Short mmCIF file of C-alpha atoms in Angstrom, two decimals:
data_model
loop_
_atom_site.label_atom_id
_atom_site.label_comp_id
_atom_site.label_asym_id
_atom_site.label_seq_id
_atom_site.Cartn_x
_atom_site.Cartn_y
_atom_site.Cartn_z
CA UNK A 1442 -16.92 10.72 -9.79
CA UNK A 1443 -14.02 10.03 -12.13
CA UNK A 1444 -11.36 12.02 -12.07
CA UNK A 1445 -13.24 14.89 -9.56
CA UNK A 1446 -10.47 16.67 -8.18
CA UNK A 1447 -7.52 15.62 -10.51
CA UNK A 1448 -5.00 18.20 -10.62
CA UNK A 1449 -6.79 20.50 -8.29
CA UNK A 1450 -3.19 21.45 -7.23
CA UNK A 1451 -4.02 23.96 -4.40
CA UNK A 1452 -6.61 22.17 -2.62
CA UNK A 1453 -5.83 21.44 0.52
CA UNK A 1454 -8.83 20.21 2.46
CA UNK A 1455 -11.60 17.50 2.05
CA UNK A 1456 -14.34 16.47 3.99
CA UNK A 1457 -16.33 13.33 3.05
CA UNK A 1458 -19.43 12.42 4.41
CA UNK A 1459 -19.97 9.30 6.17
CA UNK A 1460 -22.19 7.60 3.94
CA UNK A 1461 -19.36 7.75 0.75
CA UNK A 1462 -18.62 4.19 -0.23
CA UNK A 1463 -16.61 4.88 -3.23
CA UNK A 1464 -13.87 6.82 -3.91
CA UNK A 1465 -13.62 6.85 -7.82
CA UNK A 1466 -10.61 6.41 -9.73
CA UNK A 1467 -7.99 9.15 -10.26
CA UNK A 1468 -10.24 11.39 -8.17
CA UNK A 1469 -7.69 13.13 -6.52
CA UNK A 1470 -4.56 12.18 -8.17
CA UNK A 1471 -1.76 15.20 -8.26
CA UNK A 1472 -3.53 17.12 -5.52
CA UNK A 1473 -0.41 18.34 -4.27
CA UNK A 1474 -1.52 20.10 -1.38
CA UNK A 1475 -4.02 17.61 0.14
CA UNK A 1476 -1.57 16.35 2.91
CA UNK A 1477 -4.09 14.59 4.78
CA UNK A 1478 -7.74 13.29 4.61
CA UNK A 1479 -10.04 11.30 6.63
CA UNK A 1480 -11.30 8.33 4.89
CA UNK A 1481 -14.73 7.32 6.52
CA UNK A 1482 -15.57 3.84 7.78
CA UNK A 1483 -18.41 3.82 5.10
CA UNK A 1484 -15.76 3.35 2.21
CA UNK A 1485 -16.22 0.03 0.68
CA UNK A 1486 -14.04 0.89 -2.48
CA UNK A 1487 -10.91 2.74 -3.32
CA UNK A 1488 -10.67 2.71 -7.26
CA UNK A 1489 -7.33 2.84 -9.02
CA UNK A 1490 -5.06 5.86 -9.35
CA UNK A 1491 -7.24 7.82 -6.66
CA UNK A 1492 -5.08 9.32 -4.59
CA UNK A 1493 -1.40 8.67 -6.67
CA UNK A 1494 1.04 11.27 -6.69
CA UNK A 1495 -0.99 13.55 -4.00
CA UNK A 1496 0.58 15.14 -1.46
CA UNK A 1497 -0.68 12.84 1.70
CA UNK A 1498 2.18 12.71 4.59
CA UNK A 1499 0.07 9.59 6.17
CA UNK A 1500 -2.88 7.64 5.35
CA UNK A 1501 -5.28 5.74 7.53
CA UNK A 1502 -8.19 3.51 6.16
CA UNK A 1503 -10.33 1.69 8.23
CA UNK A 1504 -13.59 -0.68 6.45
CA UNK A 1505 -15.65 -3.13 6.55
CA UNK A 1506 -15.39 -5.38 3.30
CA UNK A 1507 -12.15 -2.97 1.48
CA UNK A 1508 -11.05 -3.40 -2.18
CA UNK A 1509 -8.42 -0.87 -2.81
CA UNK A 1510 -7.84 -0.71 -6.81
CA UNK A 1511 -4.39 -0.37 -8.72
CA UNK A 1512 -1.52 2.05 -7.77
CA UNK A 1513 -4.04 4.10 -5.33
CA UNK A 1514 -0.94 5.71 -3.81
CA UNK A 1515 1.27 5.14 -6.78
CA UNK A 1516 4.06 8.32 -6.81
CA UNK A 1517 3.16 9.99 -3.68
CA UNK A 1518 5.97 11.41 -3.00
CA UNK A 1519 5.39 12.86 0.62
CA UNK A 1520 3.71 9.59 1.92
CA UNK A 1521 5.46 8.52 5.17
CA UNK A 1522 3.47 5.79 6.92
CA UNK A 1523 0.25 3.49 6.08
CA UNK A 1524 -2.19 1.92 7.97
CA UNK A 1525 -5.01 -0.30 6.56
CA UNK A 1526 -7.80 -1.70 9.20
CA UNK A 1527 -10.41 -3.66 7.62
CA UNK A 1528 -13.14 -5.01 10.56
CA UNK A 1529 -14.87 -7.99 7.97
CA UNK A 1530 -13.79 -11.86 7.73
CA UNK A 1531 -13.73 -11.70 4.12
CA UNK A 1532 -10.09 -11.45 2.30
CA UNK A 1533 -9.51 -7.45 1.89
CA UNK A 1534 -8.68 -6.93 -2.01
CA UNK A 1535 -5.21 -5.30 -2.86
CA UNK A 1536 -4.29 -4.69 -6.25
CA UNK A 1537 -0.98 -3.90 -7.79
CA UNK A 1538 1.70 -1.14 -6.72
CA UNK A 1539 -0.94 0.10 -3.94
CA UNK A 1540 2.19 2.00 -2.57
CA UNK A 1541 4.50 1.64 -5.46
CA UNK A 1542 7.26 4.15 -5.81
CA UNK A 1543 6.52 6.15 -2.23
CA UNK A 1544 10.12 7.06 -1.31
CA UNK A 1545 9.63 8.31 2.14
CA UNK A 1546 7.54 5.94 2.95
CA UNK A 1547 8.41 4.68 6.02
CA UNK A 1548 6.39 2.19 7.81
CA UNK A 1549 3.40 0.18 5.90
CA UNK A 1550 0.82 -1.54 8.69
CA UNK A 1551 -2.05 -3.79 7.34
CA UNK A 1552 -4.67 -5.79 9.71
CA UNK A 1553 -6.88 -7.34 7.91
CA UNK A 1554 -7.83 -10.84 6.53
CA UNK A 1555 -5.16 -10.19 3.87
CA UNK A 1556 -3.89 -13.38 1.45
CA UNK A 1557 -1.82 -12.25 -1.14
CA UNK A 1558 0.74 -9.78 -0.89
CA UNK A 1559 0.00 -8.07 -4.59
CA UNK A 1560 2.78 -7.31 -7.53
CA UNK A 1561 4.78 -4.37 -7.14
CA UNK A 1562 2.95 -3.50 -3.36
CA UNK A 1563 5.87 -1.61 -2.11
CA UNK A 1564 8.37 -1.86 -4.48
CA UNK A 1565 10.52 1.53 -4.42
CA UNK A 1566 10.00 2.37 -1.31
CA UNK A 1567 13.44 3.32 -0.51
CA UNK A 1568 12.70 4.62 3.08
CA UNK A 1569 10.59 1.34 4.65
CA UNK A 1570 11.91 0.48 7.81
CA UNK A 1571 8.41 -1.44 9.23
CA UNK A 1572 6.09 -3.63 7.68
CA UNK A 1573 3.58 -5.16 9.48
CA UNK A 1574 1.21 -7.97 7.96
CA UNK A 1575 -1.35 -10.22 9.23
CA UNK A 1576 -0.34 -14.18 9.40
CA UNK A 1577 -2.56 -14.59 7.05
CA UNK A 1578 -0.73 -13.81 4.56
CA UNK A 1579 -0.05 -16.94 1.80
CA UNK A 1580 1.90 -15.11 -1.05
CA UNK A 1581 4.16 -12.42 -1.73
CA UNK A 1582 3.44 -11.32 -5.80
CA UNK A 1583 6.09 -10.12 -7.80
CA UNK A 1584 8.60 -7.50 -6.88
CA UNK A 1585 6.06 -6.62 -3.99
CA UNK A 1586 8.68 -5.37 -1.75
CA UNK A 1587 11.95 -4.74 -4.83
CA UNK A 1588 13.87 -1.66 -4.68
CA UNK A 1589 16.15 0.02 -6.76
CA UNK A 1590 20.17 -0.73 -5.60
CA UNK A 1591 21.52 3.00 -6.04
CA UNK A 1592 18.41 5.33 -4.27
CA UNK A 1593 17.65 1.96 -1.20
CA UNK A 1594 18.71 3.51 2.11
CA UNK A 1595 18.98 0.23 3.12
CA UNK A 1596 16.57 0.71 6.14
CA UNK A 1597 14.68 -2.43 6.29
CA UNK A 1598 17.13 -4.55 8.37
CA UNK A 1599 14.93 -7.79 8.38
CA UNK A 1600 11.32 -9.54 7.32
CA UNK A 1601 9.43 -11.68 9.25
CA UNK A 1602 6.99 -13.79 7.20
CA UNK A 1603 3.55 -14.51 7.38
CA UNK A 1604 3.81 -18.21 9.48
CA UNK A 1605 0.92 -19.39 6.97
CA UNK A 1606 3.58 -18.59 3.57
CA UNK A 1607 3.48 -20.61 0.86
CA UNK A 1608 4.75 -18.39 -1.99
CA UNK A 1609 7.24 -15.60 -2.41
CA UNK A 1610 7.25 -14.65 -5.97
CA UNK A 1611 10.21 -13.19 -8.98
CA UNK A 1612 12.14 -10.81 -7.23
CA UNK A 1613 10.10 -10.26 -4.38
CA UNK A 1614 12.58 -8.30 -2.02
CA UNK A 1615 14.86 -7.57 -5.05
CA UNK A 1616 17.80 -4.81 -4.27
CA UNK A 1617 16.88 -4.49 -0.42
CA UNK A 1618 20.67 -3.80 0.65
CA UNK A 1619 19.80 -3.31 4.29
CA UNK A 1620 18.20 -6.95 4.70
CA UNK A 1621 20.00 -8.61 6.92
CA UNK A 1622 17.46 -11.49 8.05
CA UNK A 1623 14.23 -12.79 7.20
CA UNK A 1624 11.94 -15.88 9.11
CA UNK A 1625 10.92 -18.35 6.58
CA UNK A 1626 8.29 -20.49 7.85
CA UNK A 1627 8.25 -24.37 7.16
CA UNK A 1628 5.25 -23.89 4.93
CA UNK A 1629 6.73 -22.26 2.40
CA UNK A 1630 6.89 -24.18 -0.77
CA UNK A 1631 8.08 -21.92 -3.63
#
């Protein structure tokens, strides 16, 4: 439920059954020592603030049908790569800052029947070198992939757009100092 295991600071270890298709909101926010966890195929639902500021070093999420709520890994500090599988034909639903202000955070991999890159995705991310997205991608939301000039190590050296792009929104790759090229497809309109 709600909140389950927020702040359970020492915990380390979690096993969820296979038949979980929730994972409720803030349930195991600030869990410091939970470095990893294996998220079962059941999971239909990630709700917002679940897992932010825990101490994952990777995450891997595979589905069937995903919605993955608000800032889920908002503030984890430790996070170093991301991978998001989702097996339906529907759109997978992303919502804002889903790894917002992950420093280490390295390499962010999503294949699924994703449309719109959300607000504030990766912003922060000083460390992201890799970022791989499915071409169907249409738009990049606000400050999605943004940085902050004095902490970006300048690592992500170039972009390659979705070839189905029609919108990159405000400040979209903001303060990205390493960019050095991106491919912008011909169907990009704004």
């Amino acid at each position: 439920g709600k909140s389950a295991f927020r702040w359970c600071s020492n915990l380390q270890e979690v096993l969820l059954p296979n038949t979980l298709q929730c994972i409720s909101e803030y349930s195991f926010e600030n869990t410091s020592a939970l470095k990893s966890i294996v998220i079962p195929t059941s999971i239909k639902s990630i709700e917002a603030y679940a897992f932010s500021a825990s101490g994952l070093t990777s995450i891997e999420i595979e589905g069937n049908g995903l919605s993955i709520g608000n800032n889920v890994f908002w503030k984890c500090g430790s996070l170093v790569s991301a991978k998001i599988k989702d097996n339906s034909a529907y759109e997978i639903a992303l919502n804002r800052g889903t790894f917002a202000d992950c420093p280490l955070l390295q390499t962010i991999e999503i294949d699924a029947n994703l449309v719109r890159v959300p607000d504030n995705f990766a912003s922060g991310t000083y460390s992201l070198s890799t970022v791989i997205l499915p071409d169907t991608v249409v738009t990049y939301g606000m400050e999605s992939f943004s940085s902050i000039a004095a902490y970006d190590k300048g690592f992500l050296k170039s972009f390659e757009l979705s070839a189905n792009t029609k919108y990159i929104e405000k400040s979209t790759f903001q303060h990205r100092k390493g960019l050095e090229s991106i491919d912008v497809p011909d169907t990009l309109e704004t």
